[in-house]
């Protein structure tokens, strides 16, 4: 029997923020992402990557507020940002309803709908999206953006 032990990579930077499930808290979530990205040790993210990550976090938080918590404005959303040498990861943890991306149909891009683009926008804004339940029983959306060596 062979056992492979893989070391968990430790982040070079980490930050957390707790917000309420109130749409008025979205600017605070975007500012959290922007500040974290701008204060990274080593190679910073370029402005386009920061803007894309901000957009993805805004959409994910908005979807949690509107759909997972059904518009209740008093529920917690815990954001965790971690930077690694090759990537940045933002996780949004919540106790609302889970989201199964396999049940979401792609939105029509013909102008026939005004909403329902959140998961599509998120997937196009980051390099990887994962939906799962964490070790504390919370639902989680993990957004991953690659960091290029040498900065921009």
PDB file of N, CA and C in Angstrom, residues 22-126:
ATOM      1  N   UNK A  22     -26.840  42.113   3.324  1.00  0.00           N
ATOM      2  CA  UNK A  22     -27.533  43.329   2.919  1.00  0.00           C
ATOM      3  C   UNK A  22     -26.810  43.874   1.680  1.00  0.00           C
ATOM      4  N   UNK A  23     -27.544  44.132   0.614  1.00  0.00           N
ATOM      5  CA  UNK A  23     -26.925  44.629  -0.617  1.00  0.00           C
ATOM      6  C   UNK A  23     -26.105  45.902  -0.393  1.00  0.00           C
ATOM      7  N   UNK A  24     -26.425  46.654   0.657  1.00  0.00           N
ATOM      8  CA  UNK A  24     -25.655  47.866   0.978  1.00  0.00           C
ATOM      9  C   UNK A  24     -24.241  47.531   1.453  1.00  0.00           C
ATOM     10  N   UNK A  25     -23.976  46.251   1.750  1.00  0.00           N
ATOM     11  CA  UNK A  25     -22.649  45.814   2.188  1.00  0.00           C
ATOM     12  C   UNK A  25     -21.725  45.462   1.008  1.00  0.00           C
ATOM     13  N   UNK A  26     -22.255  45.443  -0.217  1.00  0.00           N
ATOM     14  CA  UNK A  26     -21.437  45.074  -1.381  1.00  0.00           C
ATOM     15  C   UNK A  26     -20.235  45.995  -1.593  1.00  0.00           C
ATOM     16  N   UNK A  27     -20.365  47.320  -1.413  1.00  0.00           N
ATOM     17  CA  UNK A  27     -19.161  48.161  -1.561  1.00  0.00           C
ATOM     18  C   UNK A  27     -18.047  47.769  -0.589  1.00  0.00           C
ATOM     19  N   UNK A  28     -18.417  47.363   0.615  1.00  0.00           N
ATOM     20  CA  UNK A  28     -17.422  46.937   1.603  1.00  0.00           C
ATOM     21  C   UNK A  28     -16.707  45.660   1.125  1.00  0.00           C
ATOM     22  N   UNK A  29     -17.436  44.731   0.518  1.00  0.00           N
ATOM     23  CA  UNK A  29     -16.830  43.504  -0.015  1.00  0.00           C
ATOM     24  C   UNK A  29     -15.875  43.831  -1.162  1.00  0.00           C
ATOM     25  N   UNK A  30     -16.275  44.741  -2.046  1.00  0.00           N
ATOM     26  CA  UNK A  30     -15.400  45.132  -3.165  1.00  0.00           C
ATOM     27  C   UNK A  30     -14.135  45.821  -2.661  1.00  0.00           C
ATOM     28  N   UNK A  31     -14.289  46.692  -1.659  1.00  0.00           N
ATOM     29  CA  UNK A  31     -13.134  47.393  -1.086  1.00  0.00           C
ATOM     30  C   UNK A  31     -12.173  46.399  -0.417  1.00  0.00           C
ATOM     31  N   UNK A  32     -12.722  45.397   0.238  1.00  0.00           N
ATOM     32  CA  UNK A  32     -11.914  44.344   0.861  1.00  0.00           C
ATOM     33  C   UNK A  32     -11.026  43.668  -0.192  1.00  0.00           C
ATOM     34  N   UNK A  33     -11.612  43.309  -1.326  1.00  0.00           N
ATOM     35  CA  UNK A  33     -10.857  42.653  -2.406  1.00  0.00           C
ATOM     36  C   UNK A  33      -9.785  43.599  -2.946  1.00  0.00           C
ATOM     37  N   UNK A  34     -10.169  44.820  -3.234  1.00  0.00           N
ATOM     38  CA  UNK A  34      -9.239  45.816  -3.797  1.00  0.00           C
ATOM     39  C   UNK A  34      -8.056  46.056  -2.865  1.00  0.00           C
ATOM     40  N   UNK A  35      -8.332  46.267  -1.578  1.00  0.00           N
ATOM     41  CA  UNK A  35      -7.262  46.515  -0.610  1.00  0.00           C
ATOM     42  C   UNK A  35      -6.345  45.301  -0.466  1.00  0.00           C
ATOM     43  N   UNK A  36      -6.929  44.112  -0.407  1.00  0.00           N
ATOM     44  CA  UNK A  36      -6.122  42.905  -0.282  1.00  0.00           C
ATOM     45  C   UNK A  36      -5.192  42.753  -1.488  1.00  0.00           C
ATOM     46  N   UNK A  37      -5.728  42.940  -2.679  1.00  0.00           N
ATOM     47  CA  UNK A  37      -4.941  42.777  -3.902  1.00  0.00           C
ATOM     48  C   UNK A  37      -3.830  43.817  -4.013  1.00  0.00           C
ATOM     49  N   UNK A  38      -4.085  45.013  -3.577  1.00  0.00           N
ATOM     50  CA  UNK A  38      -3.092  46.086  -3.708  1.00  0.00           C
ATOM     51  C   UNK A  38      -1.977  45.992  -2.679  1.00  0.00           C
ATOM     52  N   UNK A  39      -2.184  45.260  -1.601  1.00  0.00           N
ATOM     53  CA  UNK A  39      -1.182  45.159  -0.539  1.00  0.00           C
ATOM     54  C   UNK A  39      -0.503  43.793  -0.499  1.00  0.00           C
ATOM     55  N   UNK A  40      -0.510  43.079  -1.605  1.00  0.00           N
ATOM     56  CA  UNK A  40       0.091  41.744  -1.648  1.00  0.00           C
ATOM     57  C   UNK A  40       1.612  41.824  -1.656  1.00  0.00           C
ATOM     58  N   UNK A  41       2.258  40.922  -0.933  1.00  0.00           N
ATOM     59  CA  UNK A  41       3.712  40.824  -1.065  1.00  0.00           C
ATOM     60  C   UNK A  41       4.053  40.187  -2.414  1.00  0.00           C
ATOM     61  N   UNK A  42       5.175  40.555  -2.969  1.00  0.00           N
ATOM     62  CA  UNK A  42       5.583  39.964  -4.253  1.00  0.00           C
ATOM     63  C   UNK A  42       4.851  40.607  -5.408  1.00  0.00           C
ATOM     64  N   UNK A  43       4.530  39.817  -6.407  1.00  0.00           N
ATOM     65  CA  UNK A  43       3.908  40.315  -7.633  1.00  0.00           C
ATOM     66  C   UNK A  43       2.459  40.707  -7.392  1.00  0.00           C
ATOM     67  N   UNK A  44       2.123  41.976  -7.604  1.00  0.00           N
ATOM     68  CA  UNK A  44       0.722  42.369  -7.446  1.00  0.00           C
ATOM     69  C   UNK A  44      -0.107  41.906  -8.643  1.00  0.00           C
ATOM     70  N   UNK A  45      -1.414  41.896  -8.473  1.00  0.00           N
ATOM     71  CA  UNK A  45      -2.299  41.640  -9.617  1.00  0.00           C
ATOM     72  C   UNK A  45      -2.404  42.918 -10.427  1.00  0.00           C
ATOM     73  N   UNK A  46      -2.521  42.781 -11.747  1.00  0.00           N
ATOM     74  CA  UNK A  46      -2.726  43.961 -12.570  1.00  0.00           C
ATOM     75  C   UNK A  46      -4.152  44.480 -12.363  1.00  0.00           C
ATOM     76  N   UNK A  47      -4.391  45.716 -12.755  1.00  0.00           N
ATOM     77  CA  UNK A  47      -5.695  46.368 -12.503  1.00  0.00           C
ATOM     78  C   UNK A  47      -6.864  45.609 -13.117  1.00  0.00           C
ATOM     79  N   UNK A  48      -6.684  45.039 -14.321  1.00  0.00           N
ATOM     80  CA  UNK A  48      -7.777  44.276 -14.950  1.00  0.00           C
ATOM     81  C   UNK A  48      -8.127  43.041 -14.133  1.00  0.00           C
ATOM     82  N   UNK A  49      -7.113  42.369 -13.594  1.00  0.00           N
ATOM     83  CA  UNK A  49      -7.356  41.175 -12.774  1.00  0.00           C
ATOM     84  C   UNK A  49      -8.042  41.541 -11.461  1.00  0.00           C
ATOM     85  N   UNK A  50      -7.624  42.663 -10.864  1.00  0.00           N
ATOM     86  CA  UNK A  50      -8.270  43.125  -9.628  1.00  0.00           C
ATOM     87  C   UNK A  50      -9.737  43.442  -9.902  1.00  0.00           C
ATOM     88  N   UNK A  51     -10.002  44.151 -10.999  1.00  0.00           N
ATOM     89  CA  UNK A  51     -11.382  44.509 -11.345  1.00  0.00           C
ATOM     90  C   UNK A  51     -12.225  43.262 -11.605  1.00  0.00           C
ATOM     91  N   UNK A  52     -11.658  42.261 -12.278  1.00  0.00           N
ATOM     92  CA  UNK A  52     -12.392  41.024 -12.560  1.00  0.00           C
ATOM     93  C   UNK A  52     -12.700  40.265 -11.270  1.00  0.00           C
ATOM     94  N   UNK A  53     -11.735  40.241 -10.345  1.00  0.00           N
ATOM     95  CA  UNK A  53     -11.950  39.554  -9.065  1.00  0.00           C
ATOM     96  C   UNK A  53     -12.990  40.291  -8.225  1.00  0.00           C
ATOM     97  N   UNK A  54     -12.922  41.613  -8.229  1.00  0.00           N
ATOM     98  CA  UNK A  54     -13.938  42.420  -7.532  1.00  0.00           C
ATOM     99  C   UNK A  54     -15.333  42.123  -8.072  1.00  0.00           C
ATOM    100  N   UNK A  55     -15.451  42.067  -9.399  1.00  0.00           N
ATOM    101  CA  UNK A  55     -16.741  41.787 -10.040  1.00  0.00           C
ATOM    102  C   UNK A  55     -17.251  40.408  -9.635  1.00  0.00           C
ATOM    103  N   UNK A  56     -16.361  39.413  -9.646  1.00  0.00           N
ATOM    104  CA  UNK A  56     -16.764  38.054  -9.276  1.00  0.00           C
ATOM    105  C   UNK A  56     -17.240  37.995  -7.823  1.00  0.00           C
ATOM    106  N   UNK A  57     -16.505  38.655  -6.915  1.00  0.00           N
ATOM    107  CA  UNK A  57     -16.904  38.675  -5.499  1.00  0.00           C
ATOM    108  C   UNK A  57     -18.233  39.405  -5.333  1.00  0.00           C
ATOM    109  N   UNK A  58     -18.406  40.516  -6.024  1.00  0.00           N
ATOM    110  CA  UNK A  58     -19.657  41.276  -5.961  1.00  0.00           C
ATOM    111  C   UNK A  58     -20.833  40.400  -6.416  1.00  0.00           C
ATOM    112  N   UNK A  59     -20.666  39.703  -7.532  1.00  0.00           N
ATOM    113  CA  UNK A  59     -21.738  38.844  -8.057  1.00  0.00           C
ATOM    114  C   UNK A  59     -22.017  37.666  -7.125  1.00  0.00           C
ATOM    115  N   UNK A  60     -20.948  37.044  -6.606  1.00  0.00           N
ATOM    116  CA  UNK A  60     -21.136  35.898  -5.694  1.00  0.00           C
ATOM    117  C   UNK A  60     -21.848  36.339  -4.414  1.00  0.00           C
ATOM    118  N   UNK A  61     -21.419  37.450  -3.839  1.00  0.00           N
ATOM    119  CA  UNK A  61     -22.056  37.957  -2.622  1.00  0.00           C
ATOM    120  C   UNK A  61     -23.513  38.334  -2.884  1.00  0.00           C
ATOM    121  N   UNK A  62     -23.755  38.988  -4.004  1.00  0.00           N
ATOM    122  CA  UNK A  62     -25.118  39.371  -4.382  1.00  0.00           C
ATOM    123  C   UNK A  62     -26.010  38.141  -4.545  1.00  0.00           C
ATOM    124  N   UNK A  63     -25.474  37.092  -5.192  1.00  0.00           N
ATOM    125  CA  UNK A  63     -26.246  35.856  -5.354  1.00  0.00           C
ATOM    126  C   UNK A  63     -26.545  35.203  -4.008  1.00  0.00           C
ATOM    127  N   UNK A  64     -25.577  35.223  -3.104  1.00  0.00           N
ATOM    128  CA  UNK A  64     -25.807  34.665  -1.759  1.00  0.00           C
ATOM    129  C   UNK A  64     -26.923  35.452  -1.070  1.00  0.00           C
ATOM    130  N   UNK A  65     -26.846  36.774  -1.145  1.00  0.00           N
ATOM    131  CA  UNK A  65     -27.842  37.635  -0.495  1.00  0.00           C
ATOM    132  C   UNK A  65     -29.243  37.412  -1.067  1.00  0.00           C
ATOM    133  N   UNK A  66     -29.341  37.388  -2.382  1.00  0.00           N
ATOM    134  CA  UNK A  66     -30.656  37.306  -3.042  1.00  0.00           C
ATOM    135  C   UNK A  66     -31.227  35.895  -3.048  1.00  0.00           C
ATOM    136  N   UNK A  67     -30.377  34.894  -3.301  1.00  0.00           N
ATOM    137  CA  UNK A  67     -30.881  33.539  -3.524  1.00  0.00           C
ATOM    138  C   UNK A  67     -30.652  32.592  -2.335  1.00  0.00           C
ATOM    139  N   UNK A  68     -29.441  32.561  -1.782  1.00  0.00           N
ATOM    140  CA  UNK A  68     -29.170  31.650  -0.672  1.00  0.00           C
ATOM    141  C   UNK A  68     -29.907  32.092   0.589  1.00  0.00           C
ATOM    142  N   UNK A  69     -29.940  33.418   0.818  1.00  0.00           N
ATOM    143  CA  UNK A  69     -30.618  33.960   2.002  1.00  0.00           C
ATOM    144  C   UNK A  69     -31.991  34.548   1.667  1.00  0.00           C
ATOM    145  N   UNK A  70     -32.426  34.449   0.435  1.00  0.00           N
ATOM    146  CA  UNK A  70     -33.765  34.882   0.010  1.00  0.00           C
ATOM    147  C   UNK A  70     -34.091  36.317   0.423  1.00  0.00           C
ATOM    148  N   UNK A  71     -33.072  37.192   0.331  1.00  0.00           N
ATOM    149  CA  UNK A  71     -33.302  38.605   0.610  1.00  0.00           C
ATOM    150  C   UNK A  71     -33.234  38.997   2.075  1.00  0.00           C
ATOM    151  N   UNK A  72     -33.046  38.044   2.982  1.00  0.00           N
ATOM    152  CA  UNK A  72     -32.894  38.406   4.413  1.00  0.00           C
ATOM    153  C   UNK A  72     -31.598  39.187   4.568  1.00  0.00           C
ATOM    154  N   UNK A  73     -31.665  40.332   5.217  1.00  0.00           N
ATOM    155  CA  UNK A  73     -30.527  41.242   5.282  1.00  0.00           C
ATOM    156  C   UNK A  73     -29.671  41.099   6.537  1.00  0.00           C
ATOM    157  N   UNK A  74     -30.004  40.148   7.410  1.00  0.00           N
ATOM    158  CA  UNK A  74     -29.308  40.056   8.698  1.00  0.00           C
ATOM    159  C   UNK A  74     -28.432  38.814   8.836  1.00  0.00           C
ATOM    160  N   UNK A  75     -28.158  38.145   7.737  1.00  0.00           N
ATOM    161  CA  UNK A  75     -27.409  36.892   7.793  1.00  0.00           C
ATOM    162  C   UNK A  75     -25.919  37.115   7.497  1.00  0.00           C
ATOM    163  N   UNK A  76     -25.035  36.310   8.095  1.00  0.00           N
ATOM    164  CA  UNK A  76     -23.594  36.520   7.906  1.00  0.00           C
ATOM    165  C   UNK A  76     -23.061  35.940   6.599  1.00  0.00           C
ATOM    166  N   UNK A  77     -22.107  36.658   6.036  1.00  0.00           N
ATOM    167  CA  UNK A  77     -21.287  36.163   4.925  1.00  0.00           C
ATOM    168  C   UNK A  77     -19.842  36.420   5.341  1.00  0.00           C
ATOM    169  N   UNK A  78     -19.069  35.352   5.401  1.00  0.00           N
ATOM    170  CA  UNK A  78     -17.678  35.448   5.845  1.00  0.00           C
ATOM    171  C   UNK A  78     -16.770  35.350   4.619  1.00  0.00           C
ATOM    172  N   UNK A  79     -15.970  36.389   4.385  1.00  0.00           N
ATOM    173  CA  UNK A  79     -15.039  36.404   3.266  1.00  0.00           C
ATOM    174  C   UNK A  79     -13.631  36.113   3.778  1.00  0.00           C
ATOM    175  N   UNK A  80     -12.936  35.243   3.100  1.00  0.00           N
ATOM    176  CA  UNK A  80     -11.536  34.932   3.397  1.00  0.00           C
ATOM    177  C   UNK A  80     -10.736  35.118   2.122  1.00  0.00           C
ATOM    178  N   UNK A  81      -9.680  35.909   2.194  1.00  0.00           N
ATOM    179  CA  UNK A  81      -8.786  36.113   1.062  1.00  0.00           C
ATOM    180  C   UNK A  81      -7.438  35.502   1.410  1.00  0.00           C
ATOM    181  N   UNK A  82      -6.901  34.720   0.492  1.00  0.00           N
ATOM    182  CA  UNK A  82      -5.593  34.117   0.684  1.00  0.00           C
ATOM    183  C   UNK A  82      -4.784  34.280  -0.598  1.00  0.00           C
ATOM    184  N   UNK A  83      -3.516  34.657  -0.426  1.00  0.00           N
ATOM    185  CA  UNK A  83      -2.610  34.786  -1.562  1.00  0.00           C
ATOM    186  C   UNK A  83      -1.540  33.714  -1.464  1.00  0.00           C
ATOM    187  N   UNK A  84      -1.277  33.080  -2.574  1.00  0.00           N
ATOM    188  CA  UNK A  84      -0.218  32.089  -2.710  1.00  0.00           C
ATOM    189  C   UNK A  84       0.700  32.584  -3.831  1.00  0.00           C
ATOM    190  N   UNK A  85       1.898  32.020  -3.967  1.00  0.00           N
ATOM    191  CA  UNK A  85       2.794  32.513  -5.014  1.00  0.00           C
ATOM    192  C   UNK A  85       2.162  32.533  -6.414  1.00  0.00           C
ATOM    193  N   UNK A  86       1.364  31.542  -6.763  1.00  0.00           N
ATOM    194  CA  UNK A  86       0.813  31.477  -8.112  1.00  0.00           C
ATOM    195  C   UNK A  86      -0.657  31.812  -8.253  1.00  0.00           C
ATOM    196  N   UNK A  87      -1.338  32.098  -7.140  1.00  0.00           N
ATOM    197  CA  UNK A  87      -2.782  32.344  -7.238  1.00  0.00           C
ATOM    198  C   UNK A  87      -3.285  33.123  -6.036  1.00  0.00           C
ATOM    199  N   UNK A  88      -4.480  33.657  -6.226  1.00  0.00           N
ATOM    200  CA  UNK A  88      -5.200  34.358  -5.173  1.00  0.00           C
ATOM    201  C   UNK A  88      -6.543  33.651  -5.039  1.00  0.00           C
ATOM    202  N   UNK A  89      -7.016  33.448  -3.808  1.00  0.00           N
ATOM    203  CA  UNK A  89      -8.303  32.774  -3.613  1.00  0.00           C
ATOM    204  C   UNK A  89      -9.141  33.572  -2.638  1.00  0.00           C
ATOM    205  N   UNK A  90     -10.387  33.844  -3.041  1.00  0.00           N
ATOM    206  CA  UNK A  90     -11.357  34.498  -2.166  1.00  0.00           C
ATOM    207  C   UNK A  90     -12.484  33.496  -1.952  1.00  0.00           C
ATOM    208  N   UNK A  91     -12.787  33.226  -0.686  1.00  0.00           N
ATOM    209  CA  UNK A  91     -13.862  32.304  -0.344  1.00  0.00           C
ATOM    210  C   UNK A  91     -14.966  33.080   0.352  1.00  0.00           C
ATOM    211  N   UNK A  92     -16.196  32.817  -0.045  1.00  0.00           N
ATOM    212  CA  UNK A  92     -17.371  33.407   0.591  1.00  0.00           C
ATOM    213  C   UNK A  92     -18.136  32.272   1.261  1.00  0.00           C
ATOM    214  N   UNK A  93     -18.194  32.287   2.593  1.00  0.00           N
ATOM    215  CA  UNK A  93     -18.855  31.243   3.381  1.00  0.00           C
ATOM    216  C   UNK A  93     -20.199  31.767   3.888  1.00  0.00           C
ATOM    217  N   UNK A  94     -21.218  30.904   3.853  1.00  0.00           N
ATOM    218  CA  UNK A  94     -22.546  31.311   4.321  1.00  0.00           C
ATOM    219  C   UNK A  94     -23.348  30.091   4.739  1.00  0.00           C
ATOM    220  N   UNK A  95     -24.423  30.344   5.510  1.00  0.00           N
ATOM    221  CA  UNK A  95     -25.306  29.282   5.982  1.00  0.00           C
ATOM    222  C   UNK A  95     -26.626  29.243   5.201  1.00  0.00           C
ATOM    223  N   UNK A  96     -26.684  29.932   4.073  1.00  0.00           N
ATOM    224  CA  UNK A  96     -27.901  29.940   3.265  1.00  0.00           C
ATOM    225  C   UNK A  96     -28.036  28.666   2.442  1.00  0.00           C
ATOM    226  N   UNK A  97     -28.992  28.681   1.519  1.00  0.00           N
ATOM    227  CA  UNK A  97     -29.213  27.529   0.648  1.00  0.00           C
ATOM    228  C   UNK A  97     -27.991  27.315  -0.253  1.00  0.00           C
ATOM    229  N   UNK A  98     -27.650  26.050  -0.513  1.00  0.00           N
ATOM    230  CA  UNK A  98     -26.514  25.780  -1.403  1.00  0.00           C
ATOM    231  C   UNK A  98     -26.881  26.068  -2.859  1.00  0.00           C
ATOM    232  N   UNK A  99     -25.855  26.267  -3.671  1.00  0.00           N
ATOM    233  CA  UNK A  99     -26.050  26.477  -5.109  1.00  0.00           C
ATOM    234  C   UNK A  99     -25.407  25.311  -5.845  1.00  0.00           C
ATOM    235  N   UNK A 100     -26.152  24.708  -6.742  1.00  0.00           N
ATOM    236  CA  UNK A 100     -25.637  23.626  -7.579  1.00  0.00           C
ATOM    237  C   UNK A 100     -25.490  24.169  -8.993  1.00  0.00           C
ATOM    238  N   UNK A 101     -24.258  24.448  -9.435  1.00  0.00           N
ATOM    239  CA  UNK A 101     -24.073  25.059 -10.748  1.00  0.00           C
ATOM    240  C   UNK A 101     -24.574  24.194 -11.901  1.00  0.00           C
ATOM    241  N   UNK A 102     -24.697  22.889 -11.690  1.00  0.00           N
ATOM    242  CA  UNK A 102     -25.173  22.023 -12.779  1.00  0.00           C
ATOM    243  C   UNK A 102     -26.657  22.244 -13.081  1.00  0.00           C
ATOM    244  N   UNK A 103     -27.375  22.899 -12.157  1.00  0.00           N
ATOM    245  CA  UNK A 103     -28.799  23.160 -12.392  1.00  0.00           C
ATOM    246  C   UNK A 103     -29.044  24.514 -13.051  1.00  0.00           C
ATOM    247  N   UNK A 104     -27.996  25.321 -13.183  1.00  0.00           N
ATOM    248  CA  UNK A 104     -28.151  26.658 -13.773  1.00  0.00           C
ATOM    249  C   UNK A 104     -27.966  26.575 -15.282  1.00  0.00           C
ATOM    250  N   UNK A 105     -28.981  27.001 -16.010  1.00  0.00           N
ATOM    251  CA  UNK A 105     -28.851  27.001 -17.467  1.00  0.00           C
ATOM    252  C   UNK A 105     -28.103  28.260 -17.908  1.00  0.00           C
ATOM    253  N   UNK A 106     -27.334  28.159 -18.986  1.00  0.00           N
ATOM    254  CA  UNK A 106     -26.614  29.343 -19.465  1.00  0.00           C
ATOM    255  C   UNK A 106     -27.614  30.453 -19.826  1.00  0.00           C
ATOM    256  N   UNK A 107     -27.285  31.683 -19.473  1.00  0.00           N
ATOM    257  CA  UNK A 107     -28.225  32.761 -19.768  1.00  0.00           C
ATOM    258  C   UNK A 107     -28.250  33.071 -21.262  1.00  0.00           C
ATOM    259  N   UNK A 108     -29.422  33.442 -21.776  1.00  0.00           N
ATOM    260  CA  UNK A 108     -29.465  33.859 -23.177  1.00  0.00           C
ATOM    261  C   UNK A 108     -28.767  35.224 -23.309  1.00  0.00           C
ATOM    262  N   UNK A 109     -27.919  35.358 -24.283  1.00  0.00           N
ATOM    263  CA  UNK A 109     -27.180  36.609 -24.469  1.00  0.00           C
ATOM    264  C   UNK A 109     -27.789  37.439 -25.593  1.00  0.00           C
ATOM    265  N   UNK A 110     -29.100  37.278 -25.785  1.00  0.00           N
ATOM    266  CA  UNK A 110     -29.782  37.981 -26.874  1.00  0.00           C
ATOM    267  C   UNK A 110     -30.582  39.186 -26.393  1.00  0.00           C
ATOM    268  N   UNK A 111     -30.411  39.559 -25.112  1.00  0.00           N
ATOM    269  CA  UNK A 111     -31.125  40.717 -24.577  1.00  0.00           C
ATOM    270  C   UNK A 111     -32.529  40.424 -24.107  1.00  0.00           C
ATOM    271  N   UNK A 112     -32.929  39.155 -24.093  1.00  0.00           N
ATOM    272  CA  UNK A 112     -34.300  38.807 -23.704  1.00  0.00           C
ATOM    273  C   UNK A 112     -34.490  38.727 -22.192  1.00  0.00           C
ATOM    274  N   UNK A 113     -33.398  38.777 -21.412  1.00  0.00           N
ATOM    275  CA  UNK A 113     -33.502  38.726 -19.952  1.00  0.00           C
ATOM    276  C   UNK A 113     -32.676  39.835 -19.334  1.00  0.00           C
ATOM    277  N   UNK A 114     -33.154  40.332 -18.172  1.00  0.00           N
ATOM    278  CA  UNK A 114     -32.442  41.386 -17.452  1.00  0.00           C
ATOM    279  C   UNK A 114     -31.635  40.847 -16.278  1.00  0.00           C
ATOM    280  N   UNK A 115     -31.860  39.601 -15.890  1.00  0.00           N
ATOM    281  CA  UNK A 115     -31.163  39.033 -14.731  1.00  0.00           C
ATOM    282  C   UNK A 115     -30.799  37.584 -15.021  1.00  0.00           C
ATOM    283  N   UNK A 116     -30.118  36.966 -14.048  1.00  0.00           N
ATOM    284  CA  UNK A 116     -29.742  35.573 -14.208  1.00  0.00           C
ATOM    285  C   UNK A 116     -28.362  35.382 -14.808  1.00  0.00           C
ATOM    286  N   UNK A 117     -27.533  36.420 -14.757  1.00  0.00           N
ATOM    287  CA  UNK A 117     -26.200  36.360 -15.367  1.00  0.00           C
ATOM    288  C   UNK A 117     -25.084  36.167 -14.345  1.00  0.00           C
ATOM    289  N   UNK A 118     -25.422  36.107 -13.051  1.00  0.00           N
ATOM    290  CA  UNK A 118     -24.410  36.080 -11.996  1.00  0.00           C
ATOM    291  C   UNK A 118     -23.399  34.965 -12.135  1.00  0.00           C
ATOM    292  N   UNK A 119     -23.864  33.704 -12.235  1.00  0.00           N
ATOM    293  CA  UNK A 119     -22.938  32.566 -12.322  1.00  0.00           C
ATOM    294  C   UNK A 119     -22.103  32.658 -13.596  1.00  0.00           C
ATOM    295  N   UNK A 120     -22.703  33.132 -14.670  1.00  0.00           N
ATOM    296  CA  UNK A 120     -21.990  33.299 -15.942  1.00  0.00           C
ATOM    297  C   UNK A 120     -20.882  34.349 -15.799  1.00  0.00           C
ATOM    298  N   UNK A 121     -21.207  35.482 -15.204  1.00  0.00           N
ATOM    299  CA  UNK A 121     -20.226  36.560 -15.004  1.00  0.00           C
ATOM    300  C   UNK A 121     -19.096  36.088 -14.095  1.00  0.00           C
ATOM    301  N   UNK A 122     -19.445  35.388 -13.022  1.00  0.00           N
ATOM    302  CA  UNK A 122     -18.430  34.883 -12.094  1.00  0.00           C
ATOM    303  C   UNK A 122     -17.462  33.954 -12.827  1.00  0.00           C
ATOM    304  N   UNK A 123     -18.004  32.991 -13.567  1.00  0.00           N
ATOM    305  CA  UNK A 123     -17.165  32.013 -14.262  1.00  0.00           C
ATOM    306  C   UNK A 123     -16.244  32.673 -15.289  1.00  0.00           C
ATOM    307  N   UNK A 124     -16.693  33.771 -15.899  1.00  0.00           N
ATOM    308  CA  UNK A 124     -15.877  34.464 -16.911  1.00  0.00           C
ATOM    309  C   UNK A 124     -14.864  35.421 -16.288  1.00  0.00           C
ATOM    310  N   UNK A 125     -15.028  35.732 -15.002  1.00  0.00           N
ATOM    311  CA  UNK A 125     -14.165  36.724 -14.346  1.00  0.00           C
ATOM    312  C   UNK A 125     -12.973  36.126 -13.609  1.00  0.00           C
ATOM    313  N   UNK A 126     -13.031  34.836 -13.298  1.00  0.00           N
ATOM    314  CA  UNK A 126     -11.947  34.192 -12.547  1.00  0.00           C
ATOM    315  C   UNK A 126     -11.477  32.944 -13.291  1.00  0.00           C
TER     316      UNK A 126
END
